[in-house]
PDB file of C-alpha atoms in Angstrom:
ATOM      1  CA  MET Y   1      43.807 -79.781 117.492  1.00 97.00           C
ATOM      2  CA  ASP Y   2      45.187 -76.522 118.876  1.00 99.00           C
ATOM      3  CA  VAL Y   3      47.229 -75.078 116.015  1.00 99.00           C
ATOM      4  CA  SER Y   4      47.523 -75.714 112.291  1.00 99.00           C
ATOM      5  CA  VAL Y   5      50.938 -74.557 111.068  1.00 99.00           C
ATOM      6  CA  ILE Y   6      50.838 -73.631 107.394  1.00 99.00           C
ATOM      7  CA  ILE Y   7      54.044 -73.276 105.401  1.00 98.00           C
ATOM      8  CA  VAL Y   8      53.976 -72.213 101.758  1.00 97.00           C
ATOM      9  CA  ASN Y   9      56.906 -73.651  99.828  1.00 96.00           C
ATOM     10  CA  TYR Y  10      58.193 -72.246  96.566  1.00 93.00           C
ATOM     11  CA  ASN Y  11      61.642 -73.439  95.516  1.00 93.00           C
ATOM     12  CA  THR Y  12      62.817 -73.469  99.139  1.00 94.00           C
ATOM     13  CA  LEU Y  13      63.000 -77.202  99.772  1.00 95.00           C
ATOM     14  CA  ASP Y  14      65.913 -77.192 102.222  1.00 95.00           C
ATOM     15  CA  LEU Y  15      64.610 -74.149 104.101  1.00 97.00           C
ATOM     16  CA  THR Y  16      61.132 -75.644 104.347  1.00 97.00           C
ATOM     17  CA  LYS Y  17      62.500 -78.913 105.716  1.00 97.00           C
ATOM     18  CA  GLY Y  18      64.463 -76.939 108.308  1.00 98.00           C
ATOM     19  CA  ALA Y  19      61.361 -74.995 109.331  1.00 98.00           C
ATOM     20  CA  ILE Y  20      59.346 -78.207 109.673  1.00 98.00           C
ATOM     21  CA  GLN Y  21      62.054 -79.834 111.766  1.00 98.00           C
ATOM     22  CA  SER Y  22      62.251 -76.835 114.096  1.00 98.00           C
ATOM     23  CA  VAL Y  23      58.480 -76.918 114.657  1.00 99.00           C
ATOM     24  CA  TYR Y  24      58.664 -80.577 115.648  1.00 98.00           C
ATOM     25  CA  GLN Y  25      61.672 -80.008 117.899  1.00 98.00           C
ATOM     26  CA  ARG Y  26      60.474 -76.867 119.663  1.00 99.00           C
ATOM     27  CA  THR Y  27      56.696 -77.197 119.972  1.00 99.00           C
ATOM     28  CA  LEU Y  28      55.932 -78.942 123.260  1.00 98.00           C
ATOM     29  CA  GLY Y  29      53.061 -77.067 124.908  1.00 97.00           C
ATOM     30  CA  CYS Y  30      50.199 -77.500 122.446  1.00 99.00           C
ATOM     31  CA  SER Y  31      48.880 -79.959 119.896  1.00 99.00           C
ATOM     32  CA  PHE Y  32      49.612 -79.076 116.292  1.00 99.00           C
ATOM     33  CA  GLU Y  33      49.679 -80.217 112.708  1.00 99.00           C
ATOM     34  CA  ILE Y  34      51.869 -79.028 109.858  1.00 99.00           C
ATOM     35  CA  ILE Y  35      50.472 -78.348 106.404  1.00 99.00           C
ATOM     36  CA  VAL Y  36      52.865 -77.615 103.554  1.00 98.00           C
ATOM     37  CA  VAL Y  37      51.503 -76.056 100.385  1.00 98.00           C
ATOM     38  CA  ASP Y  38      53.852 -76.317  97.429  1.00 96.00           C
ATOM     39  CA  ASN Y  39      53.241 -73.392  95.093  1.00 94.00           C
ATOM     40  CA  HIS Y  40      54.189 -75.291  91.920  1.00 91.00           C
ATOM     41  CA  SER Y  41      57.925 -75.201  92.596  1.00 93.00           C
ATOM     42  CA  ASP Y  42      60.444 -75.731  89.818  1.00 89.00           C
ATOM     43  CA  GLU Y  43      62.324 -78.132  92.075  1.00 90.00           C
ATOM     44  CA  ASP Y  44      60.825 -81.472  93.080  1.00 88.00           C
ATOM     45  CA  PRO Y  45      59.129 -81.056  96.491  1.00 89.00           C
ATOM     46  CA  SER Y  46      58.221 -84.731  96.889  1.00 90.00           C
ATOM     47  CA  ASP Y  47      61.022 -85.145  99.426  1.00 91.00           C
ATOM     48  CA  ILE Y  48      58.879 -83.266 101.964  1.00 95.00           C
ATOM     49  CA  PRO Y  49      56.101 -85.878 102.331  1.00 94.00           C
ATOM     50  CA  ARG Y  50      58.730 -88.643 102.152  1.00 94.00           C
ATOM     51  CA  ALA Y  51      60.802 -87.119 104.954  1.00 94.00           C
ATOM     52  CA  PHE Y  52      57.865 -86.057 107.150  1.00 96.00           C
ATOM     53  CA  LYS Y  53      55.118 -88.672 107.114  1.00 95.00           C
ATOM     54  CA  ASP Y  54      52.778 -86.706 109.397  1.00 97.00           C
ATOM     55  CA  VAL Y  55      52.890 -83.506 107.343  1.00 98.00           C
ATOM     56  CA  LYS Y  56      49.853 -82.779 105.203  1.00 98.00           C
ATOM     57  CA  PHE Y  57      51.217 -81.985 101.768  1.00 97.00           C
ATOM     58  CA  ILE Y  58      49.239 -80.000  99.197  1.00 97.00           C
ATOM     59  CA  GLN Y  59      50.478 -79.576  95.638  1.00 95.00           C
ATOM     60  CA  SER Y  60      49.116 -76.500  93.852  1.00 93.00           C
ATOM     61  CA  HIS Y  61      48.684 -76.787  90.086  1.00 90.00           C
ATOM     62  CA  LYS Y  62      50.226 -73.325  89.703  1.00 90.00           C
ATOM     63  CA  ASN Y  63      51.951 -70.628  91.740  1.00 89.00           C
ATOM     64  CA  VAL Y  64      48.940 -68.892  93.273  1.00 90.00           C
ATOM     65  CA  GLY Y  65      50.936 -66.568  95.535  1.00 86.00           C
ATOM     66  CA  PHE Y  66      51.359 -66.270  99.289  1.00 87.00           C
ATOM     67  CA  ALA Y  67      47.802 -65.392 100.319  1.00 88.00           C
ATOM     68  CA  ALA Y  68      46.050 -67.926  98.102  1.00 91.00           C
ATOM     69  CA  GLY Y  69      48.624 -70.570  98.972  1.00 94.00           C
ATOM     70  CA  ASN Y  70      47.886 -70.120 102.656  1.00 94.00           C
ATOM     71  CA  ASN Y  71      44.162 -70.329 101.955  1.00 94.00           C
ATOM     72  CA  LEU Y  72      44.721 -73.710 100.293  1.00 96.00           C
ATOM     73  CA  GLY Y  73      46.313 -74.847 103.533  1.00 97.00           C
ATOM     74  CA  ILE Y  74      43.588 -73.351 105.703  1.00 96.00           C
ATOM     75  CA  GLU Y  75      40.971 -75.312 103.745  1.00 96.00           C
ATOM     76  CA  GLN Y  76      42.617 -78.538 104.954  1.00 96.00           C
ATOM     77  CA  ALA Y  77      43.377 -77.335 108.487  1.00 98.00           C
ATOM     78  CA  SER Y  78      41.755 -78.808 111.586  1.00 98.00           C
ATOM     79  CA  GLY Y  79      43.306 -76.536 114.227  1.00 98.00           C
ATOM     80  CA  ASP Y  80      41.394 -73.998 116.302  1.00 98.00           C
ATOM     81  CA  TYR Y  81      44.190 -71.523 115.570  1.00 99.00           C
ATOM     82  CA  ILE Y  82      46.081 -70.927 112.353  1.00 98.00           C
ATOM     83  CA  LEU Y  83      49.777 -70.067 112.179  1.00 99.00           C
ATOM     84  CA  LEU Y  84      51.146 -68.794 108.889  1.00 98.00           C
ATOM     85  CA  LEU Y  85      54.863 -69.539 109.053  1.00 98.00           C
ATOM     86  CA  ASN Y  86      57.413 -68.556 106.422  1.00 96.00           C
ATOM     87  CA  SER Y  87      59.568 -71.331 105.044  1.00 97.00           C
ATOM     88  CA  ASP Y  88      62.769 -69.415 105.891  1.00 96.00           C
ATOM     89  CA  THR Y  89      62.259 -69.564 109.655  1.00 98.00           C
ATOM     90  CA  LEU Y  90      63.607 -71.590 112.565  1.00 99.00           C
ATOM     91  CA  LEU Y  91      61.971 -71.585 115.984  1.00 99.00           C
ATOM     92  CA  LYS Y  92      64.362 -70.741 118.829  1.00 98.00           C
ATOM     93  CA  ASN Y  93      61.961 -71.779 121.594  1.00 98.00           C
ATOM     94  CA  ASP Y  94      58.392 -73.037 122.007  1.00 99.00           C
ATOM     95  CA  ALA Y  95      57.156 -69.952 120.170  1.00 99.00           C
ATOM     96  CA  ILE Y  96      53.996 -71.588 118.871  1.00 99.00           C
ATOM     97  CA  SER Y  97      52.754 -72.634 122.318  1.00 99.00           C
ATOM     98  CA  LEU Y  98      53.637 -69.259 123.825  1.00 99.00           C
ATOM     99  CA  VAL Y  99      51.674 -67.309 121.226  1.00 99.00           C
ATOM    100  CA  PHE Y 100      48.822 -69.828 121.206  1.00 99.00           C
ATOM    101  CA  ASN Y 101      48.369 -69.559 124.986  1.00 99.00           C
ATOM    102  CA  TYR Y 102      48.502 -65.770 124.773  1.00 99.00           C
ATOM    103  CA  LEU Y 103      45.800 -65.613 122.101  1.00 99.00           C
ATOM    104  CA  ARG Y 104      43.624 -68.110 123.917  1.00 98.00           C
ATOM    105  CA  SER Y 105      43.710 -65.868 127.007  1.00 98.00           C
ATOM    106  CA  ASN Y 106      43.126 -62.589 125.127  1.00 98.00           C
ATOM    107  CA  SER Y 107      39.974 -62.719 123.033  1.00 96.00           C
ATOM    108  CA  ASP Y 108      40.275 -59.033 122.101  1.00 98.00           C
ATOM    109  CA  VAL Y 109      43.460 -59.794 120.132  1.00 98.00           C
ATOM    110  CA  ALA Y 110      43.077 -61.075 116.574  1.00 97.00           C
ATOM    111  CA  VAL Y 111      46.686 -61.619 115.536  1.00 98.00           C
ATOM    112  CA  ALA Y 112      49.887 -62.213 117.451  1.00 98.00           C
ATOM    113  CA  SER Y 113      53.419 -62.325 116.109  1.00 98.00           C
ATOM    114  CA  ALA Y 114      56.771 -63.339 117.552  1.00 98.00           C
ATOM    115  CA  LYS Y 115      60.177 -61.702 117.849  1.00 98.00           C
ATOM    116  CA  LEU Y 116      62.028 -62.261 114.584  1.00 97.00           C
ATOM    117  CA  GLU Y 117      65.815 -62.211 114.450  1.00 97.00           C
ATOM    118  CA  TYR Y 118      68.370 -62.447 111.682  1.00 95.00           C
ATOM    119  CA  PRO Y 119      70.754 -65.408 112.047  1.00 95.00           C
ATOM    120  CA  ASP Y 120      73.296 -63.017 113.633  1.00 95.00           C
ATOM    121  CA  GLY Y 121      70.813 -62.077 116.366  1.00 95.00           C
ATOM    122  CA  VAL Y 122      69.818 -58.616 115.085  1.00 93.00           C
ATOM    123  CA  ILE Y 123      66.120 -58.033 115.780  1.00 93.00           C
ATOM    124  CA  GLN Y 124      63.841 -57.319 112.825  1.00 94.00           C
ATOM    125  CA  HIS Y 125      61.266 -54.512 112.836  1.00 91.00           C
ATOM    126  CA  VAL Y 126      58.085 -56.576 112.896  1.00 92.00           C
ATOM    127  CA  CYS Y 127      55.775 -53.957 114.450  1.00 89.00           C
ATOM    128  CA  GLN Y 128      54.569 -51.238 112.113  1.00 86.00           C
ATOM    129  CA  ARG Y 129      52.044 -48.426 111.728  1.00 82.00           C
ATOM    130  CA  PHE Y 130      49.585 -48.136 108.856  1.00 79.00           C
ATOM    131  CA  PRO Y 131      50.548 -45.570 106.202  1.00 70.00           C
ATOM    132  CA  GLY Y 132      49.286 -42.187 107.329  1.00 62.00           C
ATOM    133  CA  LEU Y 133      49.820 -38.464 107.494  1.00 58.00           C
ATOM    134  CA  LYS Y 134      50.177 -38.345 111.272  1.00 61.00           C
ATOM    135  CA  TYR Y 135      53.394 -40.341 111.527  1.00 56.00           C
ATOM    136  CA  GLN Y 136      54.995 -38.761 108.465  1.00 58.00           C
ATOM    137  CA  MET Y 137      54.304 -35.279 109.823  1.00 60.00           C
ATOM    138  CA  ILE Y 138      55.851 -36.241 113.150  1.00 60.00           C
ATOM    139  CA  GLU Y 139      59.028 -37.418 111.436  1.00 61.00           C
ATOM    140  CA  LEU Y 140      59.138 -34.516 108.963  1.00 58.00           C
ATOM    141  CA  LEU Y 141      58.854 -31.960 111.762  1.00 55.00           C
ATOM    142  CA  ARG Y 142      61.213 -34.106 113.840  1.00 59.00           C
ATOM    143  CA  LEU Y 143      58.889 -33.924 116.796  1.00 54.00           C
ATOM    144  CA  GLN Y 144      60.278 -37.240 118.025  1.00 61.00           C
ATOM    145  CA  LYS Y 145      63.494 -35.417 118.953  1.00 61.00           C
ATOM    146  CA  PHE Y 146      61.591 -33.777 121.806  1.00 52.00           C
ATOM    147  CA  TRP Y 147      60.096 -37.034 123.061  1.00 57.00           C
ATOM    148  CA  SER Y 148      61.471 -39.632 125.409  1.00 59.00           C
ATOM    149  CA  LYS Y 149      62.842 -42.814 123.920  1.00 62.00           C
ATOM    150  CA  GLU Y 150      59.841 -44.675 125.306  1.00 69.00           C
ATOM    151  CA  LYS Y 151      57.338 -42.328 123.668  1.00 59.00           C
ATOM    152  CA  ARG Y 152      59.109 -42.518 120.306  1.00 56.00           C
ATOM    153  CA  ALA Y 153      58.978 -46.295 120.473  1.00 56.00           C
ATOM    154  CA  THR Y 154      55.324 -46.444 121.505  1.00 64.00           C
ATOM    155  CA  VAL Y 155      54.025 -43.913 118.991  1.00 57.00           C
ATOM    156  CA  LEU Y 156      56.134 -44.631 115.918  1.00 54.00           C
ATOM    157  CA  LEU Y 157      57.139 -48.303 116.310  1.00 52.00           C
ATOM    158  CA  GLY Y 158      59.233 -49.629 113.389  1.00 58.00           C
ATOM    159  CA  ALA Y 159      62.911 -48.794 113.771  1.00 62.00           C
ATOM    160  CA  PHE Y 160      62.145 -46.492 116.729  1.00 58.00           C
ATOM    161  CA  PHE Y 161      61.021 -49.510 118.790  1.00 64.00           C
ATOM    162  CA  ASP Y 162      63.644 -51.939 120.110  1.00 78.00           C
ATOM    163  CA  HIS Y 163      61.195 -54.877 119.891  1.00 88.00           C
ATOM    164  CA  LYS Y 164      62.270 -56.195 123.290  1.00 90.00           C
ATOM    165  CA  THR Y 165      58.934 -55.696 125.065  1.00 91.00           C
ATOM    166  CA  PRO Y 166      55.339 -56.694 124.223  1.00 94.00           C
ATOM    167  CA  CYS Y 167      53.220 -54.129 122.427  1.00 92.00           C
ATOM    168  CA  PHE Y 168      50.226 -53.600 120.183  1.00 94.00           C
ATOM    169  CA  ALA Y 169      50.880 -52.527 116.600  1.00 92.00           C
ATOM    170  CA  ASP Y 170      48.808 -51.485 113.601  1.00 91.00           C
ATOM    171  CA  TRP Y 171      50.203 -54.410 111.659  1.00 91.00           C
ATOM    172  CA  VAL Y 172      52.855 -57.090 111.956  1.00 95.00           C
ATOM    173  CA  TRP Y 173      54.759 -59.045 109.365  1.00 93.00           C
ATOM    174  CA  GLY Y 174      53.165 -62.184 107.959  1.00 93.00           C
ATOM    175  CA  THR Y 175      56.304 -64.222 108.703  1.00 96.00           C
ATOM    176  CA  PHE Y 176      54.871 -65.630 111.950  1.00 98.00           C
ATOM    177  CA  PHE Y 177      51.173 -64.757 111.921  1.00 97.00           C
ATOM    178  CA  MET Y 178      48.813 -66.563 114.302  1.00 98.00           C
ATOM    179  CA  PHE Y 179      45.060 -66.016 114.626  1.00 97.00           C
ATOM    180  CA  ASN Y 180      41.880 -67.770 115.745  1.00 97.00           C
ATOM    181  CA  ARG Y 181      40.345 -69.609 112.825  1.00 96.00           C
ATOM    182  CA  GLU Y 182      36.851 -68.532 113.909  1.00 96.00           C
ATOM    183  CA  LEU Y 183      37.727 -64.973 112.901  1.00 94.00           C
ATOM    184  CA  LEU Y 184      37.797 -65.989 109.241  1.00 94.00           C
ATOM    185  CA  LYS Y 185      34.001 -66.085 109.366  1.00 93.00           C
ATOM    186  CA  GLN Y 186      34.176 -62.283 109.471  1.00 90.00           C
ATOM    187  CA  PHE Y 187      36.223 -62.120 106.267  1.00 86.00           C
ATOM    188  CA  PRO Y 188      34.728 -62.000 102.752  1.00 82.00           C
ATOM    189  CA  ASN Y 189      34.087 -65.585 101.577  1.00 83.00           C
ATOM    190  CA  GLY Y 190      35.360 -66.856 104.922  1.00 86.00           C
ATOM    191  CA  LYS Y 191      39.022 -66.717 103.954  1.00 80.00           C
ATOM    192  CA  LEU Y 192      42.001 -64.362 103.904  1.00 77.00           C
ATOM    193  CA  GLN Y 193      41.851 -61.735 101.184  1.00 74.00           C
ATOM    194  CA  GLU Y 194      43.872 -62.617  98.096  1.00 68.00           C
ATOM    195  CA  THR Y 195      44.179 -59.082  96.727  1.00 67.00           C
ATOM    196  CA  PHE Y 196      47.953 -59.329  96.577  1.00 61.00           C
ATOM    197  CA  PHE Y 197      50.025 -62.127  95.062  1.00 61.00           C
ATOM    198  CA  MET Y 198      52.804 -61.469  97.563  1.00 64.00           C
ATOM    199  CA  TYR Y 199      53.680 -58.558  99.896  1.00 68.00           C
ATOM    200  CA  GLN Y 200      51.243 -56.133 101.532  1.00 73.00           C
ATOM    201  CA  GLU Y 201      48.742 -58.905 102.312  1.00 82.00           C
ATOM    202  CA  ASP Y 202      49.725 -58.836 106.002  1.00 87.00           C
ATOM    203  CA  VAL Y 203      48.925 -55.112 106.118  1.00 87.00           C
ATOM    204  CA  GLU Y 204      45.525 -55.708 104.537  1.00 84.00           C
ATOM    205  CA  TRP Y 205      44.662 -58.564 106.882  1.00 89.00           C
ATOM    206  CA  CYS Y 206      45.613 -56.555 109.969  1.00 92.00           C
ATOM    207  CA  LEU Y 207      43.615 -53.576 108.730  1.00 89.00           C
ATOM    208  CA  HIS Y 208      40.566 -55.808 108.338  1.00 89.00           C
ATOM    209  CA  PHE Y 209      40.988 -57.215 111.852  1.00 93.00           C
ATOM    210  CA  SER Y 210      41.472 -53.709 113.256  1.00 92.00           C
ATOM    211  CA  ARG Y 211      38.304 -52.453 111.602  1.00 90.00           C
ATOM    212  CA  LEU Y 212      36.475 -55.309 113.293  1.00 93.00           C
ATOM    213  CA  GLY Y 213      37.685 -53.910 116.626  1.00 95.00           C
ATOM    214  CA  PHE Y 214      40.505 -56.356 117.376  1.00 97.00           C
ATOM    215  CA  LYS Y 215      44.077 -55.690 118.487  1.00 96.00           C
ATOM    216  CA  ILE Y 216      47.296 -56.803 116.810  1.00 96.00           C
ATOM    217  CA  ALA Y 217      49.880 -58.054 119.308  1.00 97.00           C
ATOM    218  CA  TYR Y 218      53.632 -58.551 119.374  1.00 97.00           C
ATOM    219  CA  ARG Y 219      55.015 -61.135 121.793  1.00 98.00           C
ATOM    220  CA  PRO Y 220      58.830 -61.085 122.073  1.00 97.00           C
ATOM    221  CA  GLU Y 221      58.960 -64.024 124.472  1.00 98.00           C
ATOM    222  CA  ALA Y 222      58.317 -66.150 121.375  1.00 99.00           C
ATOM    223  CA  GLU Y 223      61.595 -66.183 119.443  1.00 99.00           C
ATOM    224  CA  VAL Y 224      62.117 -67.070 115.786  1.00 99.00           C
ATOM    225  CA  ILE Y 225      65.100 -66.868 113.441  1.00 98.00           C
ATOM    226  CA  HIS Y 226      64.058 -65.404 110.096  1.00 97.00           C
ATOM    227  CA  MET Y 227      66.548 -65.653 107.258  1.00 92.00           C
ATOM    228  CA  MET Y 228      64.510 -62.984 105.431  1.00 80.00           C
ATOM    229  CA  GLY Y 229      64.551 -63.133 101.674  1.00 63.00           C
ATOM    230  CA  GLY Y 230      65.236 -66.840 101.636  1.00 51.00           C
ATOM    231  CA  SER Y 231      61.662 -67.647 100.646  1.00 51.00           C
ATOM    232  CA  ASN Y 232      61.217 -65.142  97.824  1.00 52.00           C
ATOM    233  CA  GLY Y 233      63.032 -63.483  94.954  1.00 48.00           C
ATOM    234  CA  PRO Y 234      63.371 -59.837  93.861  1.00 51.00           C
ATOM    235  CA  LYS Y 235      60.711 -57.872  95.679  1.00 57.00           C
ATOM    236  CA  ASN Y 236      61.153 -54.099  95.614  1.00 68.00           C
ATOM    237  CA  ALA Y 237      59.109 -53.477  92.461  1.00 65.00           C
ATOM    238  CA  MET Y 238      56.282 -55.737  93.621  1.00 62.00           C
ATOM    239  CA  MET Y 239      56.241 -54.177  97.087  1.00 66.00           C
ATOM    240  CA  LYS Y 240      55.961 -50.667  95.657  1.00 69.00           C
ATOM    241  CA  LYS Y 241      53.235 -51.713  93.243  1.00 67.00           C
ATOM    242  CA  ASN Y 242      51.226 -53.418  95.986  1.00 66.00           C
ATOM    243  CA  GLU Y 243      51.631 -50.481  98.338  1.00 71.00           C
ATOM    244  CA  GLU Y 244      50.150 -48.245  95.654  1.00 67.00           C
ATOM    245  CA  ILE Y 245      47.210 -50.634  95.205  1.00 66.00           C
ATOM    246  CA  PHE Y 246      46.677 -50.746  98.970  1.00 68.00           C
ATOM    247  CA  LEU Y 247      46.611 -46.958  99.233  1.00 70.00           C
ATOM    248  CA  LYS Y 248      44.106 -46.657  96.387  1.00 67.00           C
ATOM    249  CA  MET Y 249      41.876 -49.244  98.065  1.00 69.00           C
ATOM    250  CA  HIS Y 250      41.825 -47.684 101.519  1.00 64.00           C
ATOM    251  CA  TYR Y 251      42.658 -43.974 101.154  1.00 68.00           C
ATOM    252  CA  SER Y 252      41.110 -41.061  99.291  1.00 73.00           C
ATOM    253  CA  PRO Y 253      42.964 -39.469  96.337  1.00 77.00           C
ATOM    254  CA  TRP Y 254      43.593 -36.393  98.490  1.00 69.00           C
ATOM    255  CA  GLU Y 255      45.115 -38.501 101.302  1.00 72.00           C
ATOM    256  CA  ILE Y 256      47.325 -40.358  98.818  1.00 70.00           C
ATOM    257  CA  PHE Y 257      48.483 -37.056  97.329  1.00 71.00           C
ATOM    258  CA  LEU Y 258      49.447 -35.762 100.774  1.00 69.00           C
ATOM    259  CA  ILE Y 259      51.103 -39.035 101.829  1.00 68.00           C
ATOM    260  CA  ARG Y 260      53.230 -39.154  98.683  1.00 69.00           C
ATOM    261  CA  GLY Y 261      54.093 -35.480  98.992  1.00 69.00           C
ATOM    262  CA  LEU Y 262      55.220 -35.943 102.569  1.00 65.00           C
ATOM    263  CA  GLU Y 263      57.269 -38.982 101.546  1.00 68.00           C
ATOM    264  CA  ARG Y 264      59.166 -36.886  99.020  1.00 70.00           C
ATOM    265  CA  MET Y 265      59.740 -34.161 101.592  1.00 68.00           C
ATOM    266  CA  LEU Y 266      60.996 -36.739 104.091  1.00 65.00           C
ATOM    267  CA  LYS Y 267      63.480 -38.112 101.567  1.00 67.00           C
ATOM    268  CA  LEU Y 268      64.803 -34.617 100.897  1.00 70.00           C
ATOM    269  CA  SER Y 269      64.975 -33.942 104.619  1.00 65.00           C
ATOM    270  CA  ARG Y 270      66.995 -37.116 105.213  1.00 60.00           C
ATOM    271  CA  LEU Y 271      69.362 -36.300 102.360  1.00 60.00           C
ATOM    272  CA  THR Y 272      69.901 -32.815 103.754  1.00 61.00           C
ATOM    273  CA  LYS Y 273      70.432 -34.224 107.230  1.00 58.00           C
ATOM    274  CA  SER Y 274      73.040 -36.692 105.973  1.00 53.00           C
TER     275      SER Y 274
END
């Protein structure tokens, strides 16, 4: 088996069924299986195994969150590669085969993601940099104004990058997140960290891969529609809380103080500019 596609479902029955259908329709160039983990939804998810007989269906006894839910799926996976796929996605082309073949040919790359688009075609900012003083100082001093468009995109990524060409990033969103299963042997307990219930886990996983010496790749030839927000509820408070936890785990108090100080200065700078 080439790829195990893992979809965590939580009260997104119709979206999940659409994602499953798109995987079956679009994936032609590799062998795959689909594993759906239901995170103790309020709605009845039994329609999924009834509608898709070949899908492995796992029912969690409680909502364990995104990371732990994916680990439940990984435990039952037989693929050489793992794809974590959000339930609010639709494949536009054979994205899974394209990314699978890329990873298989590039052993120095741990994770590869696809181009994500809103339903109206606007490209989402999948490629990001880790939190750090360097990039905040660049923006605060507006050094990017003196750079070419290409340099701004390469150095800063995020909204500065048009996401139309392949690149390497510090981290990519967990929406479409493929990696070689063998790499999990280099993770604590042989599985993805479950530090965060939801949000920020993709940053932590990419940081771990990076510290092992691997690259994180973005492959825009693989195209995916991402409804964004369709597979979760209110998130701002949780995202901020998890970002704070992440900083405390991986940065010194002095670095956190400087990062937060620069963030405040950047906000003031943007307000003044507007």
